[in-house]
């Protein structure tokens, strides 16, 4: 038997790019609107969130503005 430390989450999202972060934010927003507590973990292999977003892709900010209006 191992004595490893562990943590439990309701949702685990793999990848801290735009899709993963948007999913995490939206899930937390929906849970808050229902008065529920939801633990969400975002796993990123880079040293920080978004570290691997180095492509030349152009991201339309409309979706993010809808997700976080203020």
mmCIF file of C-alpha atoms in Angstrom:
data_model
loop_
_atom_site.group_PDB
_atom_site.id
_atom_site.type_symbol
_atom_site.label_atom_id
_atom_site.label_comp_id
_atom_site.label_asym_id
_atom_site.label_seq_id
_atom_site.Cartn_x
_atom_site.Cartn_y
_atom_site.Cartn_z
ATOM 1 C CA UNK A 1 0.000 0.000 0.000
ATOM 2 C CA UNK A 2 1.322 3.421 -0.944
ATOM 3 C CA UNK A 3 1.213 6.577 1.182
ATOM 4 C CA UNK A 4 0.717 8.971 -1.700
ATOM 5 C CA UNK A 5 -1.025 12.250 -1.190
ATOM 6 C CA UNK A 6 -4.166 12.750 -3.241
ATOM 7 C CA UNK A 7 -6.806 15.382 -3.842
ATOM 8 C CA UNK A 8 -10.351 14.845 -5.065
ATOM 9 C CA UNK A 9 -12.048 17.082 -7.649
ATOM 10 C CA UNK A 10 -15.465 17.097 -9.249
ATOM 11 C CA UNK A 11 -13.989 17.925 -12.670
ATOM 12 C CA UNK A 12 -10.464 17.601 -14.052
ATOM 13 C CA UNK A 13 -9.655 19.416 -17.306
ATOM 14 C CA UNK A 14 -6.489 18.471 -19.173
ATOM 15 C CA UNK A 15 -4.932 21.426 -20.962
ATOM 16 C CA UNK A 16 -4.708 25.062 -19.945
ATOM 17 C CA UNK A 17 -5.284 26.537 -23.376
ATOM 18 C CA UNK A 18 -8.276 28.638 -24.425
ATOM 19 C CA UNK A 19 -10.684 25.678 -24.581
ATOM 20 C CA UNK A 20 -9.658 24.216 -21.232
ATOM 21 C CA UNK A 21 -9.747 27.547 -19.432
ATOM 22 C CA UNK A 22 -13.091 28.456 -21.003
ATOM 23 C CA UNK A 23 -14.554 25.127 -19.925
ATOM 24 C CA UNK A 24 -13.315 25.581 -16.359
ATOM 25 C CA UNK A 25 -14.646 29.140 -16.123
ATOM 26 C CA UNK A 26 -18.030 28.210 -17.572
ATOM 27 C CA UNK A 27 -18.433 25.212 -15.266
ATOM 28 C CA UNK A 28 -17.705 27.395 -12.243
ATOM 29 C CA UNK A 29 -20.166 30.033 -13.499
ATOM 30 C CA UNK A 30 -22.933 27.444 -13.956
ATOM 31 C CA UNK A 31 -22.303 25.938 -10.528
ATOM 32 C CA UNK A 32 -22.377 29.376 -8.903
ATOM 33 C CA UNK A 33 -25.643 30.240 -10.665
ATOM 34 C CA UNK A 34 -27.194 27.087 -9.182
ATOM 35 C CA UNK A 35 -25.735 27.796 -5.737
ATOM 36 C CA UNK A 36 -23.565 24.697 -5.896
ATOM 37 C CA UNK A 37 -19.929 24.271 -4.982
ATOM 38 C CA UNK A 38 -17.822 22.628 -7.682
ATOM 39 C CA UNK A 39 -14.130 21.851 -7.483
ATOM 40 C CA UNK A 40 -12.365 22.142 -10.838
ATOM 41 C CA UNK A 41 -8.736 21.312 -11.556
ATOM 42 C CA UNK A 42 -6.947 22.393 -14.749
ATOM 43 C CA UNK A 43 -3.832 20.348 -15.558
ATOM 44 C CA UNK A 44 -1.182 21.952 -17.755
ATOM 45 C CA UNK A 45 2.092 20.312 -18.746
ATOM 46 C CA UNK A 46 3.808 23.668 -19.192
ATOM 47 C CA UNK A 47 5.384 25.671 -16.417
ATOM 48 C CA UNK A 48 2.342 27.952 -16.357
ATOM 49 C CA UNK A 49 -1.154 28.127 -17.829
ATOM 50 C CA UNK A 50 -1.000 28.829 -21.558
ATOM 51 C CA UNK A 51 2.732 28.185 -21.813
ATOM 52 C CA UNK A 52 2.298 26.060 -24.930
ATOM 53 C CA UNK A 53 0.187 28.519 -26.896
ATOM 54 C CA UNK A 54 2.932 29.610 -29.248
ATOM 55 C CA UNK A 55 1.177 29.142 -32.559
ATOM 56 C CA UNK A 56 0.436 31.977 -34.914
ATOM 57 C CA UNK A 57 -3.295 31.369 -34.529
ATOM 58 C CA UNK A 58 -5.607 34.326 -34.372
ATOM 59 C CA UNK A 59 -8.238 34.003 -31.661
ATOM 60 C CA UNK A 60 -11.475 35.930 -31.975
ATOM 61 C CA UNK A 61 -12.129 37.421 -28.508
ATOM 62 C CA UNK A 62 -15.927 37.440 -28.927
ATOM 63 C CA UNK A 63 -16.362 34.116 -27.107
ATOM 64 C CA UNK A 64 -14.158 35.218 -24.209
ATOM 65 C CA UNK A 65 -16.006 38.534 -23.968
ATOM 66 C CA UNK A 66 -19.293 36.604 -23.722
ATOM 67 C CA UNK A 67 -17.832 34.278 -21.107
ATOM 68 C CA UNK A 68 -16.371 37.088 -18.992
ATOM 69 C CA UNK A 69 -18.309 40.240 -19.944
ATOM 70 C CA UNK A 70 -16.660 42.657 -17.507
#
